[in-house]
Amino acid sequence: MSSKVALVTGAQRGIGRAIALKAGALGYAVAVNYVEEREEAEAVADAIRSAGGTAMAVRGDLGDVASIEGMVAAVDSAWGRIDALVNNAGIFPRVPLLKMRESDWDPVLDINLKGSCFATIAAAKVMIRQGIAGSVVNMASSAIRGGPRAVHYAASKGGIVAMTRGMAVELAPHRIRVNAVAPGLTNTLQPRQGMSEDEVRERSAALPLGRMAEPEEIADAVAFLMGGAASMITGQTLHVNSGDYRP
């Protein structure tokens, strides 16, 4: 395989789908990860192939380390390399703090934080073995500032920011850069799982730039951090949120 390879987790819809399509357009062979929605993931891979690219759907449960390792091994077996990993997969089941149970907390931290950690470990080992100057992009969120019914989610995304910094230091000697993108309100299914359509419109109109982001705009930020234009950027979090959160 002569072209570069990108593995995008949670790539069957939303932001992950946009990232996978962007990576394909940039010439990466793309591994489209899913856990349950195989038909959606295959449709994304088909779209990349229809545009002249190379892609495959690959199953992997980001809440299970053995499944993560199997996913990375499948990509390595198919294409012999991984140049970029995008840890996009995540869940956000909204729960008020005083009603939160261990069964609410654990899956969010397992998939969003632990899954991103162990996917990075597995992919970095492939990059190091192949001598690849690779890139990892983790998905944080403007939710790190806190919000209602989101303590577990905010904790997982705050952990992503701190983890990104630590990973960047440890992997720099191997020429692997690690950064994060922190989206704000984005035009996907996620905000509609906790707000009505009217509330989504009101929130969008109140943003400094007057609208929420489109998934493709988040994908553009991820693509920048993946590529050579960001060759001296590591350990950073890039906020893409219409000016709503200005750390």
PDB file of C-alpha atoms in Angstrom:
ATOM      1  CA  MET A   1       0.000   0.000   0.000  1.00  0.00           C
ATOM      2  CA  SER A   2       1.733   3.165  -1.156  1.00  0.00           C
ATOM      3  CA  SER A   3      -0.845   5.729   0.008  1.00  0.00           C
ATOM      4  CA  LYS A   4      -1.229   6.853   3.590  1.00  0.00           C
ATOM      5  CA  VAL A   5      -3.795   5.141   5.805  1.00  0.00           C
ATOM      6  CA  ALA A   6      -6.237   6.798   8.191  1.00  0.00           C
ATOM      7  CA  LEU A   7      -8.338   5.002  10.787  1.00  0.00           C
ATOM      8  CA  VAL A   8     -11.388   7.007  11.887  1.00  0.00           C
ATOM      9  CA  THR A   9     -13.410   5.669  14.801  1.00  0.00           C
ATOM     10  CA  GLY A  10     -17.151   6.189  14.972  1.00  0.00           C
ATOM     11  CA  ALA A  11     -17.093   7.061  11.279  1.00  0.00           C
ATOM     12  CA  GLN A  12     -20.475   5.752  10.193  1.00  0.00           C
ATOM     13  CA  ARG A  13     -22.307   9.068  10.659  1.00  0.00           C
ATOM     14  CA  GLY A  14     -22.051  12.689  11.754  1.00  0.00           C
ATOM     15  CA  ILE A  15     -18.649  14.223  12.352  1.00  0.00           C
ATOM     16  CA  GLY A  16     -16.891  10.875  11.933  1.00  0.00           C
ATOM     17  CA  ARG A  17     -18.452  10.376   8.519  1.00  0.00           C
ATOM     18  CA  ALA A  18     -17.348  13.852   7.429  1.00  0.00           C
ATOM     19  CA  ILE A  19     -13.806  13.157   8.649  1.00  0.00           C
ATOM     20  CA  ALA A  20     -13.658   9.845   6.796  1.00  0.00           C
ATOM     21  CA  LEU A  21     -14.885  11.435   3.556  1.00  0.00           C
ATOM     22  CA  LYS A  22     -12.402  14.296   3.946  1.00  0.00           C
ATOM     23  CA  ALA A  23      -9.539  11.873   4.546  1.00  0.00           C
ATOM     24  CA  GLY A  24     -10.542   9.922   1.450  1.00  0.00           C
ATOM     25  CA  ALA A  25     -10.637  13.108  -0.621  1.00  0.00           C
ATOM     26  CA  LEU A  26      -7.120  13.909   0.585  1.00  0.00           C
ATOM     27  CA  GLY A  27      -5.839  10.581  -0.694  1.00  0.00           C
ATOM     28  CA  TYR A  28      -5.796   8.491   2.459  1.00  0.00           C
ATOM     29  CA  ALA A  29      -6.954   4.918   2.390  1.00  0.00           C
ATOM     30  CA  VAL A  30      -9.650   5.097   5.062  1.00  0.00           C
ATOM     31  CA  ALA A  31     -10.706   2.511   7.629  1.00  0.00           C
ATOM     32  CA  VAL A  32     -14.282   3.410   8.576  1.00  0.00           C
ATOM     33  CA  ASN A  33     -14.890   2.140  12.100  1.00  0.00           C
ATOM     34  CA  TYR A  34     -18.297   1.180  13.443  1.00  0.00           C
ATOM     35  CA  VAL A  35     -19.621  -1.003  16.240  1.00  0.00           C
ATOM     36  CA  GLU A  36     -23.233  -1.760  15.275  1.00  0.00           C
ATOM     37  CA  GLU A  37     -24.221   0.236  12.169  1.00  0.00           C
ATOM     38  CA  ARG A  38     -22.411  -1.822   9.566  1.00  0.00           C
ATOM     39  CA  GLU A  39     -24.620  -0.730   6.648  1.00  0.00           C
ATOM     40  CA  GLU A  40     -23.964   2.939   7.416  1.00  0.00           C
ATOM     41  CA  ALA A  41     -20.217   2.330   7.645  1.00  0.00           C
ATOM     42  CA  GLU A  42     -20.233   0.388   4.366  1.00  0.00           C
ATOM     43  CA  ALA A  43     -22.098   3.288   2.750  1.00  0.00           C
ATOM     44  CA  VAL A  44     -19.351   5.694   3.842  1.00  0.00           C
ATOM     45  CA  ALA A  45     -16.676   3.343   2.496  1.00  0.00           C
ATOM     46  CA  ASP A  46     -18.634   3.002  -0.764  1.00  0.00           C
ATOM     47  CA  ALA A  47     -18.810   6.802  -1.093  1.00  0.00           C
ATOM     48  CA  ILE A  48     -15.030   7.049  -0.729  1.00  0.00           C
ATOM     49  CA  ARG A  49     -14.492   4.312  -3.309  1.00  0.00           C
ATOM     50  CA  SER A  50     -17.011   5.896  -5.692  1.00  0.00           C
ATOM     51  CA  ALA A  51     -14.933   9.085  -5.568  1.00  0.00           C
ATOM     52  CA  GLY A  52     -11.846   7.128  -6.620  1.00  0.00           C
ATOM     53  CA  GLY A  53     -10.449   6.431  -3.156  1.00  0.00           C
ATOM     54  CA  THR A  54      -9.703   3.349  -1.094  1.00  0.00           C
ATOM     55  CA  ALA A  55     -11.721   2.408   1.972  1.00  0.00           C
ATOM     56  CA  MET A  56     -13.013  -0.413   4.102  1.00  0.00           C
ATOM     57  CA  ALA A  57     -15.417  -0.719   7.010  1.00  0.00           C
ATOM     58  CA  VAL A  58     -13.942  -2.234  10.158  1.00  0.00           C
ATOM     59  CA  ARG A  59     -15.794  -3.186  13.307  1.00  0.00           C
ATOM     60  CA  GLY A  60     -14.411  -2.272  16.704  1.00  0.00           C
ATOM     61  CA  ASP A  61     -16.060  -1.628  20.066  1.00  0.00           C
ATOM     62  CA  LEU A  62     -14.240   1.309  21.657  1.00  0.00           C
ATOM     63  CA  GLY A  63     -15.462   0.209  25.074  1.00  0.00           C
ATOM     64  CA  ASP A  64     -13.520  -3.056  24.845  1.00  0.00           C
ATOM     65  CA  VAL A  65      -9.724  -3.117  24.674  1.00  0.00           C
ATOM     66  CA  ALA A  66      -9.538  -6.517  22.957  1.00  0.00           C
ATOM     67  CA  SER A  67     -11.951  -5.287  20.282  1.00  0.00           C
ATOM     68  CA  ILE A  68      -9.886  -2.116  19.811  1.00  0.00           C
ATOM     69  CA  GLU A  69      -6.738  -4.149  19.336  1.00  0.00           C
ATOM     70  CA  GLY A  70      -8.534  -6.404  16.868  1.00  0.00           C
ATOM     71  CA  MET A  71      -9.717  -3.374  14.888  1.00  0.00           C
ATOM     72  CA  VAL A  72      -6.204  -1.945  14.609  1.00  0.00           C
ATOM     73  CA  ALA A  73      -4.796  -5.374  13.731  1.00  0.00           C
ATOM     74  CA  ALA A  74      -7.371  -5.700  10.923  1.00  0.00           C
ATOM     75  CA  VAL A  75      -6.296  -2.374   9.412  1.00  0.00           C
ATOM     76  CA  ASP A  76      -2.625  -3.285   9.773  1.00  0.00           C
ATOM     77  CA  SER A  77      -3.232  -6.679   8.169  1.00  0.00           C
ATOM     78  CA  ALA A  78      -5.138  -5.157   5.251  1.00  0.00           C
ATOM     79  CA  TRP A  79      -2.839  -2.262   4.453  1.00  0.00           C
ATOM     80  CA  GLY A  80       0.366  -2.741   6.437  1.00  0.00           C
ATOM     81  CA  ARG A  81       0.462   0.714   7.974  1.00  0.00           C
ATOM     82  CA  ILE A  82      -1.459   3.407   9.844  1.00  0.00           C
ATOM     83  CA  ASP A  83      -0.446   7.032   9.305  1.00  0.00           C
ATOM     84  CA  ALA A  84      -3.297   8.795  11.069  1.00  0.00           C
ATOM     85  CA  LEU A  85      -5.738   7.860  13.802  1.00  0.00           C
ATOM     86  CA  VAL A  86      -8.798   9.972  14.544  1.00  0.00           C
ATOM     87  CA  ASN A  87     -10.404   9.074  17.862  1.00  0.00           C
ATOM     88  CA  ASN A  88     -13.882  10.341  17.063  1.00  0.00           C
ATOM     89  CA  ALA A  89     -16.114   7.664  18.581  1.00  0.00           C
ATOM     90  CA  GLY A  90     -18.028   8.817  21.627  1.00  0.00           C
ATOM     91  CA  ILE A  91     -21.353   8.734  23.435  1.00  0.00           C
ATOM     92  CA  PHE A  92     -23.286  11.390  25.346  1.00  0.00           C
ATOM     93  CA  PRO A  93     -26.280   9.984  27.260  1.00  0.00           C
ATOM     94  CA  ARG A  94     -27.495  13.024  29.201  1.00  0.00           C
ATOM     95  CA  VAL A  95     -28.074  12.384  32.899  1.00  0.00           C
ATOM     96  CA  PRO A  96     -28.613  14.846  35.801  1.00  0.00           C
ATOM     97  CA  LEU A  97     -25.801  14.595  38.328  1.00  0.00           C
ATOM     98  CA  LEU A  98     -28.003  13.632  41.274  1.00  0.00           C
ATOM     99  CA  LYS A  99     -29.583  10.822  39.270  1.00  0.00           C
ATOM    100  CA  MET A 100     -26.328   9.470  37.866  1.00  0.00           C
ATOM    101  CA  ARG A 101     -25.519   5.825  38.470  1.00  0.00           C
ATOM    102  CA  GLU A 102     -22.354   3.853  37.971  1.00  0.00           C
ATOM    103  CA  SER A 103     -23.991   2.305  34.908  1.00  0.00           C
ATOM    104  CA  ASP A 104     -24.348   5.806  33.416  1.00  0.00           C
ATOM    105  CA  TRP A 105     -20.780   6.864  34.210  1.00  0.00           C
ATOM    106  CA  ASP A 106     -18.786   3.806  33.171  1.00  0.00           C
ATOM    107  CA  PRO A 107     -19.747   3.474  29.467  1.00  0.00           C
ATOM    108  CA  VAL A 108     -19.060   7.164  28.812  1.00  0.00           C
ATOM    109  CA  LEU A 109     -15.589   7.060  30.353  1.00  0.00           C
ATOM    110  CA  ASP A 110     -14.861   3.658  28.810  1.00  0.00           C
ATOM    111  CA  ILE A 111     -15.734   4.635  25.238  1.00  0.00           C
ATOM    112  CA  ASN A 112     -14.815   8.318  25.166  1.00  0.00           C
ATOM    113  CA  LEU A 113     -11.616   8.279  27.221  1.00  0.00           C
ATOM    114  CA  LYS A 114     -10.307   4.765  27.727  1.00  0.00           C
ATOM    115  CA  GLY A 115     -11.169   3.788  24.160  1.00  0.00           C
ATOM    116  CA  SER A 116      -9.249   6.745  22.757  1.00  0.00           C
ATOM    117  CA  CYS A 117      -6.264   5.870  24.930  1.00  0.00           C
ATOM    118  CA  PHE A 118      -6.017   2.239  23.915  1.00  0.00           C
ATOM    119  CA  ALA A 119      -6.742   2.923  20.246  1.00  0.00           C
ATOM    120  CA  THR A 120      -3.824   5.355  20.313  1.00  0.00           C
ATOM    121  CA  ILE A 121      -1.569   2.809  21.990  1.00  0.00           C
ATOM    122  CA  ALA A 122      -2.400   0.148  19.407  1.00  0.00           C
ATOM    123  CA  ALA A 123      -2.073   2.477  16.411  1.00  0.00           C
ATOM    124  CA  ALA A 124       1.121   4.075  17.714  1.00  0.00           C
ATOM    125  CA  LYS A 125       2.753   0.664  17.935  1.00  0.00           C
ATOM    126  CA  VAL A 126       2.033   0.159  14.229  1.00  0.00           C
ATOM    127  CA  MET A 127       3.412   3.608  13.401  1.00  0.00           C
ATOM    128  CA  ILE A 128       6.572   2.988  15.430  1.00  0.00           C
ATOM    129  CA  ARG A 129       7.121  -0.444  13.889  1.00  0.00           C
ATOM    130  CA  GLN A 130       6.853   1.046  10.399  1.00  0.00           C
ATOM    131  CA  GLY A 131       8.934   4.142  11.229  1.00  0.00           C
ATOM    132  CA  ILE A 132       6.003   6.385  10.314  1.00  0.00           C
ATOM    133  CA  ALA A 133       5.830  10.017  11.389  1.00  0.00           C
ATOM    134  CA  GLY A 134       2.180   9.663  12.322  1.00  0.00           C
ATOM    135  CA  SER A 135      -0.611  11.802  13.647  1.00  0.00           C
ATOM    136  CA  VAL A 136      -3.324  11.214  16.220  1.00  0.00           C
ATOM    137  CA  VAL A 137      -6.313  13.526  16.564  1.00  0.00           C
ATOM    138  CA  ASN A 138      -8.518  13.082  19.613  1.00  0.00           C
ATOM    139  CA  MET A 139     -12.028  14.475  19.840  1.00  0.00           C
ATOM    140  CA  ALA A 140     -12.571  16.753  22.822  1.00  0.00           C
ATOM    141  CA  SER A 141     -15.560  19.105  23.213  1.00  0.00           C
ATOM    142  CA  SER A 142     -16.508  22.568  24.365  1.00  0.00           C
ATOM    143  CA  ALA A 143     -18.428  20.641  27.039  1.00  0.00           C
ATOM    144  CA  ILE A 144     -15.190  20.684  29.045  1.00  0.00           C
ATOM    145  CA  ARG A 145     -16.405  24.015  30.478  1.00  0.00           C
ATOM    146  CA  GLY A 146     -19.269  22.155  32.161  1.00  0.00           C
ATOM    147  CA  GLY A 147     -22.980  22.033  31.617  1.00  0.00           C
ATOM    148  CA  PRO A 148     -26.210  20.466  32.853  1.00  0.00           C
ATOM    149  CA  ARG A 149     -26.736  16.708  32.610  1.00  0.00           C
ATOM    150  CA  ALA A 150     -23.192  16.282  31.307  1.00  0.00           C
ATOM    151  CA  VAL A 151     -20.807  15.734  34.228  1.00  0.00           C
ATOM    152  CA  HIS A 152     -19.683  12.321  32.986  1.00  0.00           C
ATOM    153  CA  TYR A 153     -19.307  13.583  29.411  1.00  0.00           C
ATOM    154  CA  ALA A 154     -17.416  16.700  30.503  1.00  0.00           C
ATOM    155  CA  ALA A 155     -15.118  14.534  32.625  1.00  0.00           C
ATOM    156  CA  SER A 156     -14.386  12.274  29.667  1.00  0.00           C
ATOM    157  CA  LYS A 157     -13.655  15.201  27.343  1.00  0.00           C
ATOM    158  CA  GLY A 158     -11.585  17.058  29.936  1.00  0.00           C
ATOM    159  CA  GLY A 159      -9.624  13.845  30.261  1.00  0.00           C
ATOM    160  CA  ILE A 160      -9.119  13.837  26.496  1.00  0.00           C
ATOM    161  CA  VAL A 161      -7.464  17.272  26.675  1.00  0.00           C
ATOM    162  CA  ALA A 162      -5.100  16.218  29.468  1.00  0.00           C
ATOM    163  CA  MET A 163      -4.427  12.843  27.856  1.00  0.00           C
ATOM    164  CA  THR A 164      -3.590  14.529  24.546  1.00  0.00           C
ATOM    165  CA  ARG A 165      -0.904  16.611  26.239  1.00  0.00           C
ATOM    166  CA  GLY A 166       0.635  13.587  27.926  1.00  0.00           C
ATOM    167  CA  MET A 167       0.552  11.477  24.788  1.00  0.00           C
ATOM    168  CA  ALA A 168       2.156  14.268  22.772  1.00  0.00           C
ATOM    169  CA  VAL A 169       5.164  14.316  25.103  1.00  0.00           C
ATOM    170  CA  GLU A 170       5.585  10.550  25.195  1.00  0.00           C
ATOM    171  CA  LEU A 171       5.166   9.981  21.466  1.00  0.00           C
ATOM    172  CA  ALA A 172       7.170  12.971  20.212  1.00  0.00           C
ATOM    173  CA  PRO A 173      10.464  11.002  20.187  1.00  0.00           C
ATOM    174  CA  HIS A 174       8.777   8.619  17.739  1.00  0.00           C
ATOM    175  CA  ARG A 175       7.728  11.528  15.480  1.00  0.00           C
ATOM    176  CA  ILE A 176       4.057  10.972  16.285  1.00  0.00           C
ATOM    177  CA  ARG A 177       2.041  14.135  16.864  1.00  0.00           C
ATOM    178  CA  VAL A 178      -1.040  14.090  19.087  1.00  0.00           C
ATOM    179  CA  ASN A 179      -3.612  16.877  19.092  1.00  0.00           C
ATOM    180  CA  ALA A 180      -7.288  17.350  19.850  1.00  0.00           C
ATOM    181  CA  VAL A 181     -10.218  19.114  18.217  1.00  0.00           C
ATOM    182  CA  ALA A 182     -12.957  20.450  20.500  1.00  0.00           C
ATOM    183  CA  PRO A 183     -16.192  21.014  18.577  1.00  0.00           C
ATOM    184  CA  GLY A 184     -18.971  23.191  19.874  1.00  0.00           C
ATOM    185  CA  LEU A 185     -22.583  22.944  18.749  1.00  0.00           C
ATOM    186  CA  THR A 186     -22.541  21.013  15.479  1.00  0.00           C
ATOM    187  CA  ASN A 187     -25.283  20.103  13.039  1.00  0.00           C
ATOM    188  CA  THR A 188     -25.506  16.407  13.870  1.00  0.00           C
ATOM    189  CA  LEU A 189     -27.879  14.086  15.698  1.00  0.00           C
ATOM    190  CA  GLN A 190     -26.140  14.614  19.042  1.00  0.00           C
ATOM    191  CA  PRO A 191     -27.559  18.009  20.106  1.00  0.00           C
ATOM    192  CA  ARG A 192     -31.010  16.866  19.019  1.00  0.00           C
ATOM    193  CA  GLN A 193     -30.859  14.015  21.529  1.00  0.00           C
ATOM    194  CA  GLY A 194     -30.989  16.569  24.337  1.00  0.00           C
ATOM    195  CA  MET A 195     -32.738  19.598  22.805  1.00  0.00           C
ATOM    196  CA  SER A 196     -35.794  20.252  20.694  1.00  0.00           C
ATOM    197  CA  GLU A 197     -35.341  21.569  17.162  1.00  0.00           C
ATOM    198  CA  ASP A 198     -36.479  25.003  18.340  1.00  0.00           C
ATOM    199  CA  GLU A 199     -33.848  24.954  21.103  1.00  0.00           C
ATOM    200  CA  VAL A 200     -31.163  23.953  18.606  1.00  0.00           C
ATOM    201  CA  ARG A 201     -32.120  26.892  16.367  1.00  0.00           C
ATOM    202  CA  GLU A 202     -32.124  29.312  19.297  1.00  0.00           C
ATOM    203  CA  ARG A 203     -28.726  28.120  20.516  1.00  0.00           C
ATOM    204  CA  SER A 204     -27.325  28.384  16.994  1.00  0.00           C
ATOM    205  CA  ALA A 205     -28.584  31.931  16.441  1.00  0.00           C
ATOM    206  CA  ALA A 206     -27.113  33.053  19.775  1.00  0.00           C
ATOM    207  CA  LEU A 207     -23.573  31.970  18.875  1.00  0.00           C
ATOM    208  CA  PRO A 208     -21.092  34.775  18.076  1.00  0.00           C
ATOM    209  CA  LEU A 209     -20.839  33.710  14.419  1.00  0.00           C
ATOM    210  CA  GLY A 210     -24.593  33.257  14.268  1.00  0.00           C
ATOM    211  CA  ARG A 211     -24.752  29.565  13.394  1.00  0.00           C
ATOM    212  CA  MET A 212     -23.568  26.165  14.514  1.00  0.00           C
ATOM    213  CA  ALA A 213     -20.796  24.281  12.755  1.00  0.00           C
ATOM    214  CA  GLU A 214     -21.363  21.783   9.985  1.00  0.00           C
ATOM    215  CA  PRO A 215     -19.652  18.380  10.325  1.00  0.00           C
ATOM    216  CA  GLU A 216     -17.480  19.200   7.310  1.00  0.00           C
ATOM    217  CA  GLU A 217     -16.067  22.237   9.141  1.00  0.00           C
ATOM    218  CA  ILE A 218     -14.976  20.035  12.030  1.00  0.00           C
ATOM    219  CA  ALA A 219     -13.479  17.641   9.487  1.00  0.00           C
ATOM    220  CA  ASP A 220     -11.456  20.494   7.985  1.00  0.00           C
ATOM    221  CA  ALA A 221      -9.883  21.202  11.383  1.00  0.00           C
ATOM    222  CA  VAL A 222      -9.092  17.517  11.880  1.00  0.00           C
ATOM    223  CA  ALA A 223      -7.569  17.284   8.397  1.00  0.00           C
ATOM    224  CA  PHE A 224      -5.340  20.270   9.149  1.00  0.00           C
ATOM    225  CA  LEU A 225      -3.970  18.616  12.290  1.00  0.00           C
ATOM    226  CA  MET A 226      -3.510  15.313  10.467  1.00  0.00           C
ATOM    227  CA  GLY A 227      -1.462  16.832   7.673  1.00  0.00           C
ATOM    228  CA  GLY A 228       1.935  18.308   7.024  1.00  0.00           C
ATOM    229  CA  ALA A 229       0.780  21.898   7.472  1.00  0.00           C
ATOM    230  CA  ALA A 230       0.602  21.104  11.197  1.00  0.00           C
ATOM    231  CA  SER A 231       4.029  19.463  11.336  1.00  0.00           C
ATOM    232  CA  MET A 232       5.145  21.545  14.341  1.00  0.00           C
ATOM    233  CA  ILE A 233       1.864  21.308  16.251  1.00  0.00           C
ATOM    234  CA  THR A 234       1.473  18.714  18.988  1.00  0.00           C
ATOM    235  CA  GLY A 235      -0.175  18.585  22.383  1.00  0.00           C
ATOM    236  CA  GLN A 236      -2.702  21.258  21.412  1.00  0.00           C
ATOM    237  CA  THR A 237      -6.491  21.509  21.471  1.00  0.00           C
ATOM    238  CA  LEU A 238      -8.095  23.345  18.563  1.00  0.00           C
ATOM    239  CA  HIS A 239     -11.520  24.782  19.444  1.00  0.00           C
ATOM    240  CA  VAL A 240     -14.089  24.943  16.629  1.00  0.00           C
ATOM    241  CA  ASN A 241     -17.239  26.400  18.137  1.00  0.00           C
ATOM    242  CA  SER A 242     -18.402  29.614  16.418  1.00  0.00           C
ATOM    243  CA  GLY A 243     -16.723  31.634  19.176  1.00  0.00           C
ATOM    244  CA  ASP A 244     -18.988  30.219  21.876  1.00  0.00           C
ATOM    245  CA  TYR A 245     -16.092  29.129  24.137  1.00  0.00           C
ATOM    246  CA  ARG A 246     -12.868  31.091  24.164  1.00  0.00           C
ATOM    247  CA  PRO A 247     -10.346  29.468  26.519  1.00  0.00           C
TER     248      PRO A 247
END
